[in-house]
mmCIF file of C-alpha atoms in Angstrom:
data_model
loop_
_atom_site.group_PDB
_atom_site.id
_atom_site.type_symbol
_atom_site.label_atom_id
_atom_site.label_comp_id
_atom_site.label_asym_id
_atom_site.label_seq_id
_atom_site.Cartn_x
_atom_site.Cartn_y
_atom_site.Cartn_z
ATOM 1 C CA MET A 1 -16.693 100.554 52.252
ATOM 2 C CA ASN A 2 -18.901 102.781 50.899
ATOM 3 C CA ILE A 3 -21.362 101.652 48.382
ATOM 4 C CA LEU A 4 -24.569 103.913 46.734
ATOM 5 C CA ILE A 5 -27.493 102.202 45.216
ATOM 6 C CA ILE A 6 -29.398 103.960 43.121
ATOM 7 C CA GLU A 7 -32.493 102.738 41.792
ATOM 8 C CA ASP A 8 -36.825 103.416 42.558
ATOM 9 C CA LYS A 9 -37.652 99.660 42.392
ATOM 10 C CA LYS A 10 -37.666 98.802 45.964
ATOM 11 C CA PRO A 11 -37.576 94.557 45.302
ATOM 12 C CA ASP A 12 -34.781 95.328 43.172
ATOM 13 C CA ILE A 13 -32.730 97.394 45.662
ATOM 14 C CA LYS A 14 -33.851 94.608 48.417
ATOM 15 C CA GLN A 15 -32.230 91.638 46.691
ATOM 16 C CA LEU A 16 -29.066 93.436 45.478
ATOM 17 C CA GLU A 17 -28.493 94.559 49.557
ATOM 18 C CA GLU A 18 -29.449 90.889 50.498
ATOM 19 C CA ILE A 19 -26.570 89.707 47.490
ATOM 20 C CA LEU A 20 -24.278 92.446 48.739
ATOM 21 C CA PHE A 21 -24.926 91.360 52.623
ATOM 22 C CA GLN A 22 -24.326 87.938 51.781
ATOM 23 C CA ILE A 23 -21.146 89.111 50.384
ATOM 24 C CA GLU A 24 -20.066 91.289 53.211
ATOM 25 C CA LYS A 25 -20.367 88.100 55.145
ATOM 26 C CA ASN A 26 -18.559 85.962 53.227
ATOM 27 C CA GLN A 27 -15.056 88.238 52.383
ATOM 28 C CA LYS A 28 -15.522 90.024 56.260
ATOM 29 C CA ASN A 29 -15.618 92.957 54.852
ATOM 30 C CA PHE A 30 -17.529 95.703 56.317
ATOM 31 C CA PHE A 31 -20.123 97.725 53.533
ATOM 32 C CA ASN A 32 -21.801 101.133 54.116
ATOM 33 C CA ILE A 33 -24.459 101.045 51.753
ATOM 34 C CA THR A 34 -27.196 103.987 50.863
ATOM 35 C CA SER A 35 -29.905 103.949 48.854
ATOM 36 C CA THR A 36 -31.448 106.454 46.794
ATOM 37 C CA ASP A 37 -33.444 107.062 43.916
ATOM 38 C CA PHE A 38 -32.829 110.662 43.052
ATOM 39 C CA LEU A 39 -29.566 112.404 42.787
ATOM 40 C CA ASN A 40 -29.841 116.675 43.407
ATOM 41 C CA TYR A 41 -27.201 119.034 43.361
ATOM 42 C CA ASN A 42 -26.222 118.601 47.072
ATOM 43 C CA ASP A 43 -25.904 114.536 46.438
ATOM 44 C CA LEU A 44 -23.627 115.285 43.323
ATOM 45 C CA LEU A 45 -20.999 117.323 45.501
ATOM 46 C CA SER A 46 -21.149 114.254 48.622
ATOM 47 C CA LEU A 47 -20.416 111.677 45.631
ATOM 48 C CA TYR A 48 -16.768 111.577 46.188
ATOM 49 C CA LYS A 49 -16.780 109.584 49.108
ATOM 50 C CA TYR A 50 -18.819 106.750 47.531
ATOM 51 C CA ASP A 51 -16.245 103.663 46.528
ATOM 52 C CA LEU A 52 -19.150 101.984 44.458
ATOM 53 C CA ILE A 53 -21.912 103.043 42.589
ATOM 54 C CA PHE A 54 -24.727 100.792 41.704
ATOM 55 C CA LEU A 55 -27.177 102.396 38.554
ATOM 56 C CA GLY A 56 -30.427 101.377 37.760
ATOM 57 C CA ILE A 57 -31.383 102.809 34.213
ATOM 58 C CA GLU A 58 -35.126 103.274 33.934
ATOM 59 C CA LEU A 59 -35.830 105.584 36.981
ATOM 60 C CA LYS A 60 -39.091 107.944 37.239
ATOM 61 C CA ASN A 61 -36.750 110.841 38.039
ATOM 62 C CA GLY A 62 -34.216 110.366 35.454
ATOM 63 C CA ASN A 63 -32.220 108.658 33.186
ATOM 64 C CA GLY A 64 -29.333 106.474 34.790
ATOM 65 C CA ILE A 65 -27.234 107.188 31.955
ATOM 66 C CA ASP A 66 -27.540 110.591 31.808
ATOM 67 C CA ILE A 67 -26.978 110.717 35.859
ATOM 68 C CA GLY A 68 -23.708 108.048 34.946
ATOM 69 C CA LYS A 69 -22.126 111.243 33.081
ATOM 70 C CA LYS A 70 -22.473 113.536 36.119
ATOM 71 C CA ILE A 71 -21.306 110.800 38.486
ATOM 72 C CA ARG A 72 -18.397 110.523 36.232
ATOM 73 C CA TYR A 73 -17.768 114.191 35.753
ATOM 74 C CA VAL A 74 -17.579 114.868 39.812
ATOM 75 C CA ASN A 75 -15.766 111.277 40.566
ATOM 76 C CA ASN A 76 -14.028 109.656 38.028
ATOM 77 C CA LYS A 77 -12.515 107.097 39.942
ATOM 78 C CA VAL A 78 -15.536 105.535 41.294
ATOM 79 C CA LYS A 79 -16.351 101.860 40.700
ATOM 80 C CA LEU A 80 -19.853 102.278 38.636
ATOM 81 C CA VAL A 81 -21.986 99.063 38.104
ATOM 82 C CA ILE A 82 -24.908 99.294 35.976
ATOM 83 C CA VAL A 83 -28.022 96.789 36.704
ATOM 84 C CA THR A 84 -31.103 97.047 34.353
ATOM 85 C CA HIS A 85 -33.592 95.003 32.638
ATOM 86 C CA HIS A 86 -32.633 95.689 29.305
ATOM 87 C CA GLN A 87 -29.476 94.863 27.302
ATOM 88 C CA ARG A 88 -29.535 97.464 24.609
ATOM 89 C CA TYR A 89 -28.097 99.920 27.174
ATOM 90 C CA MET A 90 -24.594 97.776 27.486
ATOM 91 C CA LEU A 91 -23.238 100.400 24.759
ATOM 92 C CA GLU A 92 -23.962 103.210 26.500
ATOM 93 C CA GLY A 93 -22.874 101.600 29.648
ATOM 94 C CA TYR A 94 -19.560 102.067 27.724
ATOM 95 C CA LYS A 95 -19.746 105.819 27.501
ATOM 96 C CA ILE A 96 -19.562 106.644 31.345
ATOM 97 C CA LYS A 97 -17.280 103.606 31.805
ATOM 98 C CA ALA A 98 -18.765 101.420 33.570
ATOM 99 C CA ASP A 99 -17.071 98.733 35.556
ATOM 100 C CA ARG A 100 -19.607 95.445 34.999
ATOM 101 C CA TYR A 101 -23.103 95.145 33.927
ATOM 102 C CA PHE A 102 -25.653 93.161 34.946
ATOM 103 C CA LEU A 103 -29.008 92.163 33.807
ATOM 104 C CA LYS A 104 -32.259 91.910 36.110
ATOM 105 C CA PRO A 105 -33.235 89.642 37.968
ATOM 106 C CA LEU A 106 -29.608 89.211 39.194
ATOM 107 C CA ASN A 107 -28.016 85.794 38.611
ATOM 108 C CA LYS A 108 -26.994 85.146 42.210
ATOM 109 C CA ASP A 109 -23.758 83.297 41.855
ATOM 110 C CA PHE A 110 -22.843 85.259 38.874
ATOM 111 C CA PHE A 111 -23.210 88.545 40.545
ATOM 112 C CA GLU A 112 -20.846 87.056 43.417
ATOM 113 C CA LYS A 113 -18.073 86.392 41.405
ATOM 114 C CA GLU A 114 -17.730 89.224 38.913
ATOM 115 C CA MET A 115 -18.151 91.614 42.222
ATOM 116 C CA ILE A 116 -15.403 89.519 44.227
ATOM 117 C CA GLU A 117 -13.103 91.084 41.510
ATOM 118 C CA ILE A 118 -14.126 94.666 42.046
ATOM 119 C CA PHE A 119 -14.180 94.430 45.461
ATOM 120 C CA ASN A 120 -10.764 92.994 45.691
ATOM 121 C CA ASP A 121 -9.510 95.869 43.062
ATOM 122 C CA LEU A 122 -10.900 98.010 45.662
ATOM 123 C CA THR A 123 -9.358 96.780 48.901
ATOM 124 C CA ASN A 124 -6.222 97.328 46.859
ATOM 125 C CA ASP A 125 -7.065 100.375 45.880
ATOM 126 C CA LEU A 126 -8.035 101.684 49.349
ATOM 127 C CA ALA A 127 -5.142 100.424 51.066
ATOM 128 C CA GLY A 128 -3.215 102.900 52.427
ATOM 129 C CA ILE A 129 -1.517 104.315 55.241
ATOM 130 C CA TYR A 130 -2.926 107.584 57.757
ATOM 131 C CA ASP A 131 0.039 109.091 59.971
ATOM 132 C CA PRO A 132 -0.780 112.896 60.471
ATOM 133 C CA SER A 133 3.190 113.491 61.345
ATOM 134 C CA ILE A 134 3.709 112.788 57.494
ATOM 135 C CA TYR A 135 0.530 113.984 55.471
ATOM 136 C CA GLU A 136 -2.674 115.195 56.833
ATOM 137 C CA LYS A 137 -4.377 113.084 54.614
ATOM 138 C CA LYS A 138 -4.599 109.498 54.019
ATOM 139 C CA ILE A 139 -1.548 108.394 51.759
ATOM 140 C CA TYR A 140 -2.929 105.487 49.012
ATOM 141 C CA PHE A 141 -0.530 103.191 48.030
ATOM 142 C CA LYS A 142 -1.831 103.054 44.769
ATOM 143 C CA ASP A 143 -0.625 107.016 44.274
ATOM 144 C CA ILE A 144 2.749 106.150 45.783
ATOM 145 C CA ILE A 145 5.366 106.335 42.531
ATOM 146 C CA PHE A 146 8.539 105.279 44.668
ATOM 147 C CA ILE A 147 9.845 106.272 47.961
ATOM 148 C CA GLU A 148 13.794 107.510 48.450
ATOM 149 C CA TYR A 149 16.036 106.978 51.448
ATOM 150 C CA TYR A 150 18.381 110.467 51.399
ATOM 151 C CA LEU A 151 19.930 111.902 54.358
ATOM 152 C CA ARG A 152 18.410 110.240 57.340
ATOM 153 C CA HIS A 153 15.359 110.877 55.827
ATOM 154 C CA SER A 154 12.688 108.916 53.310
ATOM 155 C CA LYS A 155 11.072 110.796 50.666
ATOM 156 C CA VAL A 156 7.825 109.791 49.285
ATOM 157 C CA TYR A 157 6.745 110.993 45.884
ATOM 158 C CA LEU A 158 2.858 110.748 45.072
ATOM 159 C CA TYR A 159 1.295 110.418 41.352
ATOM 160 C CA ASN A 160 -0.426 113.864 42.283
ATOM 161 C CA GLY A 161 3.529 115.729 42.421
ATOM 162 C CA LYS A 162 3.531 116.093 46.240
ATOM 163 C CA ILE A 163 7.193 114.900 47.763
ATOM 164 C CA LEU A 164 6.297 113.622 51.035
ATOM 165 C CA GLU A 165 9.429 113.894 53.537
ATOM 166 C CA THR A 166 9.381 111.890 56.914
ATOM 167 C CA LYS A 167 12.044 110.547 59.351
ATOM 168 C CA LYS A 168 10.452 106.977 59.034
ATOM 169 C CA SER A 169 13.918 104.780 57.734
ATOM 170 C CA LEU A 170 13.331 102.981 54.299
ATOM 171 C CA LYS A 171 13.253 99.441 56.311
ATOM 172 C CA ASP A 172 9.859 101.089 58.089
ATOM 173 C CA TRP A 173 8.388 101.243 54.443
ATOM 174 C CA ALA A 174 9.329 98.350 53.181
ATOM 175 C CA GLU A 175 7.666 96.906 56.089
ATOM 176 C CA ILE A 176 4.407 98.969 55.652
ATOM 177 C CA VAL A 177 4.142 98.277 51.805
ATOM 178 C CA THR A 178 5.132 94.243 52.349
ATOM 179 C CA THR A 179 2.119 93.250 51.186
ATOM 180 C CA TYR A 180 1.605 95.090 48.243
ATOM 181 C CA ASP A 181 3.626 95.872 44.328
ATOM 182 C CA PHE A 182 6.839 97.143 45.976
ATOM 183 C CA ALA A 183 10.039 96.339 46.005
ATOM 184 C CA TYR A 184 13.758 97.417 46.109
ATOM 185 C CA SER A 185 15.592 98.565 43.554
ATOM 186 C CA HIS A 186 18.596 99.827 44.966
ATOM 187 C CA LYS A 187 19.514 100.423 48.834
ATOM 188 C CA SER A 188 18.232 103.775 48.710
ATOM 189 C CA PHE A 189 15.076 103.413 46.642
ATOM 190 C CA ILE A 190 11.635 101.453 46.923
ATOM 191 C CA VAL A 191 9.483 101.196 43.617
ATOM 192 C CA ASN A 192 6.041 101.050 42.854
ATOM 193 C CA PHE A 193 5.733 98.027 40.167
ATOM 194 C CA LEU A 194 2.287 100.035 39.291
ATOM 195 C CA HIS A 195 4.320 103.683 37.714
ATOM 196 C CA ILE A 196 6.840 101.105 35.728
ATOM 197 C CA LYS A 197 6.697 102.330 32.073
ATOM 198 C CA LYS A 198 9.957 99.892 31.254
ATOM 199 C CA ILE A 199 13.281 98.359 32.814
ATOM 200 C CA THR A 200 16.469 98.902 31.171
ATOM 201 C CA ASN A 201 19.886 97.224 32.523
ATOM 202 C CA LYS A 202 20.984 99.649 34.553
ATOM 203 C CA ASP A 203 17.790 101.925 35.454
ATOM 204 C CA ILE A 204 13.964 101.770 35.768
ATOM 205 C CA ILE A 205 11.938 104.444 33.803
ATOM 206 C CA MET A 206 8.781 105.133 35.467
ATOM 207 C CA LYS A 207 5.575 106.897 33.655
ATOM 208 C CA SER A 208 6.191 109.658 35.659
ATOM 209 C CA LYS A 209 9.958 109.851 33.427
ATOM 210 C CA ASP A 210 11.918 109.490 36.171
ATOM 211 C CA VAL A 211 14.679 107.880 36.360
ATOM 212 C CA LEU A 212 15.604 105.715 38.923
ATOM 213 C CA PRO A 213 18.611 103.382 39.573
ATOM 214 C CA LEU A 214 18.408 98.978 39.205
ATOM 215 C CA SER A 215 21.716 97.856 41.022
ATOM 216 C CA ARG A 216 23.336 94.942 40.328
ATOM 217 C CA HIS A 217 22.466 93.318 44.371
ATOM 218 C CA TYR A 218 18.710 94.100 43.274
ATOM 219 C CA LYS A 219 18.372 93.284 39.901
ATOM 220 C CA GLU A 220 17.729 89.716 39.852
ATOM 221 C CA GLU A 221 15.569 89.939 42.782
ATOM 222 C CA PHE A 222 13.815 93.049 41.557
ATOM 223 C CA LYS A 223 12.894 91.585 37.829
ATOM 224 C CA ASN A 224 11.465 88.400 39.494
ATOM 225 C CA ALA A 225 9.233 90.292 41.521
ATOM 226 C CA TYR A 226 8.005 92.431 38.709
ATOM 227 C CA ILE A 227 7.398 89.491 36.148
ATOM 228 C CA LEU A 228 5.378 87.708 38.908
ATOM 229 C CA TYR A 229 3.443 91.138 39.015
ATOM 230 C CA LEU A 230 2.623 91.489 35.413
ATOM 231 C CA ASN A 231 1.974 87.785 34.891
ATOM 232 C CA GLN A 232 -0.895 88.177 38.073
ATOM 233 C CA LYS A 233 -1.726 91.457 36.039
ATOM 234 C CA ASP A 234 -2.665 89.178 32.801
#
């Protein structure tokens, strides 16, 4: 997991790194941590590679909120966490869609508890499969809307509109996504719960406006799994 700390106070960087290393050890994750006190043009272009950014506000070389706006322009999906001495910036934090807001000095227990939720979300966001025979890039599970088996091929429908065709069977795909929020809706369809808009008696209406079949054989199991998914999200 790639983490960037934007902060110009060395004691604050040290405290943050120490807590992150402890979380890394406890959660058995791997953190690649980089710190800087300023972002130049080239730094902005490389922001896409970071999964999580900690942002100080009172910086000698710039205002953290302004930097946050630039970060959001370049990478709207990155998790952004504000760390500051002043509560007055909290409203400003909403403008840059900060995922968390912490006051310095950090309360270690509270920080760890809140950040574990962020790291769990990131783990799910980063989960996927890399298979060059299917696609030149990693396929993130969250970006898969549904998978269809047709004429001895599987078609993977992605959020960006791409349709990837593969010789993997639907059973193969079911095993790949088994621990994530997918389920059979029909013998020829596996559906990602994340992209469901509505379920009717016979169909599944996706946010992408695709209408997928919900067969009698899979209906009860599918609906029960989807209800469990919704309850876990609440």
